[in-house]
Amino acid sequence: MAVIIASVLFLLSAHDVTAKSAADYAMERANLLAEESELQVGGNIRLTDEENKANDILMRYKHDEVDDSFNNPNHFNFSRHYFTYKNDIIDSKVYQIIRRMPKGAALHVHSSLILSADRMLELTYLDHLYACFADGDLKLHFSERVPQQPCTFKWQLISELRNNTENIQAFDDNLKSHFTMYSDKEKDYEGDINYVWKRFEKVVNVIKGLVEYRPAAEKFLYEALKEFYEDNVMYVELRSGLKALYELNGTRHDKVYMPRLYHRVAKQFKEDYPDFVGIKLIVTKQRSAGIDQIRNTINLARIVKQELPEMVAGFDLVGQEDLGKPLIDLLPVLSDAMEDLNFYFHGGETNWFGTVSDENLVDAILLGSKRIGHGYALIKHPSLMAAVRNRDIAIEVNVVSNVVLSLVCDVRNHPLATYLALGMPVVLSSDDPGAWGADPLSTDYYIAFVGVASKKADLRMLKQLVINSIRYSSLDNKNKLDMYRLLHRKWNVFIEDVIRIFG
Amino acid sequence: MAVIIASVLFLLSAHDVTAKSAADYAMERANLLAEESELQVGGNIRLTDEENKANDILMRYKHDEVDDSFNNPNHFNFSRHYFTYKNDIIDSKVYQIIRRMPKGAALHVHSSLILSADRMLELTYLDHLYACFADGDLKLHFSERVPQQPCTFKWQLISELRNNTENIQAFDDNLKSHFTMYSDKEKDYEGDINYVWKRFEKVVNVIKGLVEYRPAAEKFLYEALKEFYEDNVMYVELRSGLKALYELNGTRHDKVYMPRLYHRVAKQFKEDYPDFVGIKLIVTKQRSAGIDQIRNTINLARIVKQELPEMVAGFDLVGQEDLGKPLIDLLPVLSDAMEDLNFYFHGGETNWFGTVSDENLVDAILLGSKRIGHGYALIKHPSLMAAVRNRDIAIEVNVVSNVVLSLVCDVRNHPLATYLALGMPVVLSSDDPGAWGADPLSTDYYIAFVGVASKKADLRMLKQLVINSIRYSSLDNKNKLDMYRLLHRKWNVFIEDVIRIFG
Ligand SMILES: [Zn+2]
Ligand SMILES: [Zn+2]
């Protein structure tokens, strides 16, 4: 064998024609693979003995799941649309382990789309809720009397409709279907990206009528934090527009009221669940808005930040990136704002390459964005990849969102695979989990870990991703340290649980 | 404005707090984009004045096509399966220009799947062709009398069936449908990767019965070269198993006969079309074969190479990579063979990450493969990417093949986008164009150029890809030089044509 492989080295290096043994080949091979193993996210982490035990358990299940799919590709859910396997996830042992894992922070979620449809439905049991069912659309509004807003059919009290229906379950199921894009009919979720975004925005508009009602907003946020807490998320940075919440009599609060309410509800939640770290807001504005509206929102963000400095992490622009204004068009107002606000821009949430939307990535970086939302298109930009790495800008990856919002179907084609392999500064998040029935964070972790990452990626990668979520949060160093300490305690319990329950 | 953007630099570099003007921002932005523009495939090419004129024409059409899709994603064909837009391609001006472009070499095509279904059909008009239609499958065999091979129904003469049919067109259409995977019914081409490969192998088996008949093989190769020539491909490296061709009386030639026949037909073709450069063979064996069979084929390749040294480029293993033997299992026989045969291994034609099939990439590189077929999974392997670049191993990318064989649907997710952006050593090819009704090379070039590459990628990228196809061919330096000269003449005619016809 040693002689047979003699010529390997000749081809490996034209200058060195020494004979090369099979052992040398094996070593060179192992070195190449080890180099990649160390480079990947989590590659530098050393596990404790206990962690190694838990890791063995985790990896046995992961390999079973991957091998089953490798040998029977028709079993491999992740090559298909998320909606086709959404309800099967709960059966996975890997998922069950991840669900128990303390996941640190969720850094990219939009405030009005973080609550499951089941909990949203409960909000419709609050009194005085009117509905306008017209042309398949639904508008909701709380009001003392019939709402003044236009309705092409007629405003009806939900409580009356519900009392008069033969089948409350069917009535509620229909109502619930307006709170989610989930459907088991393929024709509902296939279609071009504009079609899918229109469905998404329909959900947003239905929910708007509920969550802008002050008492509903309180309940909404509290319940949402509870879902995050139960998913073992310890801290949340909420992207949120500043909405003028309304009361039953139609009174509108000013836009600073909402962050005050969020602050108050989060404080209450933290009193009830002392091992929850808290929330911060990233104030957002639609990127399709006029430049003056955007300037106004930035000024509002400043006012809120002055009043509640710990609540405001920074500013972002939201909405379908291909259709909205590119950042470069907003340079005057944004370069002004960066003096006293941190940016957390969405960037590269597009499949296009070389278009104005794609170039938002350049401006997000040059405007000093602390993190980049999605960065899906970043993989096509080597210079920007280098800049992101050198400036340590975290990429907030939302795999399920990218499937539902039509960027990718087979998640094995998601650029996250490469970002993980390169050891890029990545955090996982869920964008709008309520809008597609995903867990606050576990679903995204699970799919990223089993569907996207290398078969060999293990607990070290998961741990690094959790650490990243704290490291790249907008918490100050003191609060980060506290959170690391809390994570440490929770992590040890988690490791014991894995060994005890799954071992 | 200068003051407004004053803080940009502060964020760009924590150490340098000098004020930065809008002009500086614009310059930094332009520099980043220019860096990427230069890095990409073709980024170093300087166009002549005439080429610039042609490029302006080309890019006007390209931008029209991309802008139309960007503004109306429902117009964007490439996000869907190739079969949904296959027949619309001909209307594209960009396609029409690319079709005229001299495309150098096709370096990754499999010999039995290079002829269009229309031309395949003509082979069924040769005398003495028997068909066995059974269970939706079709077997074909030329024979003096009824073939001896088993047929669960019965062997029938195609000529008789055709004479007896009411509708020859319908008969021929049905026959033709067995030569291609193309279908306008989605259910025929959706399904998991194993299902799709089974459909593919069905086509392979039908065609086998035709092209192993010696007179059909001659006609087949001649007609195929004509299609390549008409597509402005100048040189072809054919991956081919060494088949024992048969005569009408059932005689089987030995396996060296086939390359002799290929040599003779190619020589004839070159006499008829003197500006065609020629063909070489990459001898292949199924990767599912036993190690002894693989060793036998390698020995045969050596014998052929001795007799026809100019015909044999090297050796490769073929078939669905996830299901076949990994290269590492064949190390003893392959490390022996590399002493006197060049390798052109398929590698990373998989969506899996961290599996044995994925690791074929490591062994393809360490075994000194001159080029890598597909390299689809390479993007997930930073160390292997670096090795491929350092060793100047070309990646043979076949975009349409990867769509049809289920690796990717929206081609904007194809890793080629990143390989092009990184200036990797890429060549474009078409794998099995006959099996899905693509042009020998133009379809793949067109989809790569408009669907995968940056909107800004222009004639320089196309020119570099054509140059790469010669540079990474297995031609010796003298023949490469001759081919560059021929390309130069054809290229100038092409540039004039673009200006004259499309300007
Ligand atoms: Zn988002
Ligand atoms: Zn191939």
Coordinates of C-alpha atoms in Angstrom, one line a residue, chain A residues 86-288:
Chain A
K86 CA -44.3 21.4 11.0
N87 CA -46.5 19.1 13.0
D88 CA -44.1 16.2 12.9
I89 CA -41.2 18.0 14.6
I90 CA -42.4 17.3 18.1
D91 CA -41.6 13.6 17.7
S92 CA -37.9 14.3 17.2
K93 CA -35.7 13.5 20.2
V94 CA -33.2 16.1 19.0
Y95 CA -36.0 18.6 19.0
Q96 CA -37.1 17.6 22.5
I97 CA -33.6 18.1 23.8
I98 CA -33.2 21.5 22.1
R99 CA -36.6 22.6 23.5
R100 CA -35.1 22.0 27.0
M101 CA -31.9 23.8 26.2
P102 CA -31.5 27.3 27.6
K103 CA -31.2 29.3 24.4
G104 CA -30.1 32.6 25.7
A105 CA -31.5 35.5 23.7
A106 CA -33.9 35.9 20.7
L107 CA -32.4 38.9 18.9
H108 CA -34.5 39.1 15.8
V109 CA -38.3 39.0 16.4
H110 CA -41.0 41.4 15.4
S111 CA -43.2 42.3 18.3
S112 CA -46.7 41.8 16.8
L113 CA -45.9 38.3 15.4
I114 CA -44.4 36.5 18.4
L115 CA -47.6 35.0 19.9
S116 CA -49.0 31.6 18.8
A117 CA -52.4 31.6 17.0
D118 CA -53.9 29.7 20.0
R119 CA -53.0 32.5 22.4
M120 CA -54.0 35.1 19.8
L121 CA -57.4 33.5 19.7
E122 CA -57.8 34.0 23.5
L123 CA -57.5 37.7 22.9
T124 CA -60.6 37.5 20.8
Y125 CA -62.5 36.5 24.0
L126 CA -61.9 40.0 25.4
D127 CA -65.1 42.0 25.4
H128 CA -66.2 44.6 22.8
L129 CA -64.3 43.1 19.9
Y130 CA -65.9 43.9 16.5
A131 CA -65.1 42.1 13.3
C132 CA -65.5 43.0 9.7
F133 CA -65.5 39.9 7.4
A134 CA -65.4 41.1 3.8
D135 CA -64.0 39.5 0.7
G136 CA -62.2 36.8 2.6
D137 CA -60.4 39.5 4.6
L138 CA -60.9 40.2 8.3
K139 CA -60.6 43.4 10.2
L140 CA -60.7 43.5 14.0
H141 CA -61.3 46.4 16.3
F142 CA -62.2 46.9 20.0
S143 CA -64.8 49.5 20.5
E144 CA -67.6 50.7 22.9
R145 CA -69.9 51.0 19.9
V146 CA -69.8 50.0 16.3
P147 CA -66.4 51.1 14.8
Q148 CA -66.4 54.1 12.5
Q149 CA -63.7 52.6 10.2
P150 CA -65.0 51.6 6.8
C151 CA -66.2 48.0 6.3
T152 CA -67.5 46.8 2.9
F153 CA -69.8 44.4 4.7
K154 CA -70.7 45.2 8.3
W155 CA -69.1 45.4 11.7
Q156 CA -70.3 42.6 14.0
L157 CA -69.5 41.8 17.6
I158 CA -67.4 38.7 17.9
S159 CA -69.1 37.7 21.1
E160 CA -72.5 37.8 19.4
L161 CA -71.3 35.9 16.4
R162 CA -69.7 33.3 18.7
N163 CA -72.9 33.0 20.8
N164 CA -75.0 32.6 17.7
T165 CA -72.9 30.0 15.9
E166 CA -73.8 26.3 15.9
N167 CA -70.2 25.3 16.1
I168 CA -67.9 27.4 18.3
Q169 CA -64.9 25.2 17.5
A170 CA -65.3 25.8 13.8
F171 CA -65.9 29.5 14.4
D172 CA -62.7 29.8 16.5
D173 CA -60.7 27.7 14.0
N174 CA -61.7 30.0 11.2
L175 CA -60.8 33.0 13.3
K176 CA -57.4 31.4 14.2
S177 CA -56.6 30.8 10.5
H178 CA -56.4 34.5 10.1
F179 CA -53.6 34.8 12.6
T180 CA -51.2 32.4 10.8
M181 CA -49.9 31.8 7.3
Y182 CA -49.8 28.0 8.1
S183 CA -51.9 25.9 5.8
D184 CA -51.8 22.2 5.0
K185 CA -52.8 23.1 1.4
E186 CA -49.8 23.6 -0.9
K187 CA -51.5 26.1 -3.1
D188 CA -51.8 28.4 -0.1
Y189 CA -48.1 28.7 0.4
E190 CA -46.6 28.2 -3.0
G191 CA -46.4 31.2 -5.3
D192 CA -44.0 34.0 -6.0
I193 CA -42.4 36.1 -3.3
N194 CA -44.8 39.0 -3.7
Y195 CA -47.8 36.7 -3.4
V196 CA -46.3 35.2 -0.2
W197 CA -45.6 38.6 1.3
K198 CA -49.1 39.7 0.6
R199 CA -50.4 36.7 2.6
F200 CA -48.0 37.7 5.3
E201 CA -49.1 41.3 5.4
K202 CA -52.7 40.1 5.6
V203 CA -51.9 38.3 8.8
V204 CA -50.1 41.4 10.1
N205 CA -53.1 43.6 9.4
V206 CA -55.6 41.2 11.2
I207 CA -53.3 41.1 14.3
K208 CA -52.8 44.9 14.3
G209 CA -56.5 45.4 15.2
L210 CA -56.0 43.3 18.3
V211 CA -52.6 44.2 19.6
E212 CA -53.1 48.0 19.3
Y213 CA -55.9 47.8 21.8
R214 CA -54.2 48.7 25.1
P215 CA -55.6 46.0 27.3
A216 CA -55.0 43.4 24.6
A217 CA -51.4 44.7 24.1
E218 CA -50.7 44.1 27.8
K219 CA -52.1 40.6 27.7
F220 CA -50.4 39.9 24.3
L221 CA -46.9 40.9 25.5
Y222 CA -47.3 39.0 28.8
E223 CA -48.4 35.8 27.0
A224 CA -45.7 36.1 24.4
L225 CA -43.0 36.5 27.0
K226 CA -44.4 33.4 28.7
E227 CA -44.1 31.4 25.5
F228 CA -40.5 32.6 25.1
Y229 CA -39.8 31.7 28.7
E230 CA -41.4 28.3 28.3
D231 CA -39.2 27.8 25.3
N232 CA -36.2 28.5 27.5
V233 CA -35.4 31.9 25.9
M234 CA -34.1 34.2 28.6
Y235 CA -34.0 37.6 27.0
V236 CA -35.7 39.1 23.9
E237 CA -34.9 42.1 21.7
L238 CA -38.2 43.1 20.1
R239 CA -38.3 44.9 16.8
S240 CA -41.3 47.1 17.0
G241 CA -43.0 50.0 15.4
L242 CA -44.2 52.7 17.8
K243 CA -47.9 52.3 17.6
A244 CA -50.5 54.7 19.0
L245 CA -52.4 52.2 21.3
Y246 CA -56.2 52.8 21.6
E247 CA -58.7 52.5 24.4
L248 CA -62.3 51.3 24.2
N249 CA -63.7 54.8 23.9
G250 CA -61.4 55.5 20.9
T251 CA -58.8 57.5 22.7
R252 CA -55.4 57.1 21.1
H253 CA -52.3 57.2 23.3
D254 CA -49.3 59.0 22.1
K255 CA -46.6 56.7 20.6
V256 CA -44.3 56.9 23.7
Y257 CA -47.1 55.2 25.6
M258 CA -46.5 51.8 24.0
P259 CA -42.8 51.4 25.0
R260 CA -43.8 52.5 28.5
L261 CA -46.5 49.7 28.5
Y262 CA -43.9 47.2 27.2
H263 CA -41.5 48.3 30.0
R264 CA -44.2 47.9 32.6
V265 CA -45.4 44.5 31.4
A266 CA -41.8 43.2 31.1
K267 CA -41.1 44.4 34.6
Q268 CA -44.2 42.6 35.9
F269 CA -43.2 39.4 34.0
K270 CA -39.7 39.6 35.5
E271 CA -41.3 39.8 39.0
D272 CA -43.3 36.7 38.3
Y273 CA -40.4 34.9 36.6
P274 CA -37.2 36.2 38.2
D275 CA -34.9 34.1 36.0
F276 CA -36.2 35.9 32.9
V277 CA -33.7 38.6 32.0
G278 CA -35.9 41.1 30.2
I279 CA -36.6 42.8 26.9
K280 CA -35.3 45.7 24.8
L281 CA -36.8 47.4 21.8
I282 CA -35.4 48.0 18.4
V283 CA -37.7 50.7 17.1
T284 CA -38.7 50.1 13.5
K285 CA -40.3 51.9 10.6
Q286 CA -41.5 50.5 7.3
R287 CA -38.8 50.9 4.6
S288 CA -41.5 51.9 2.2

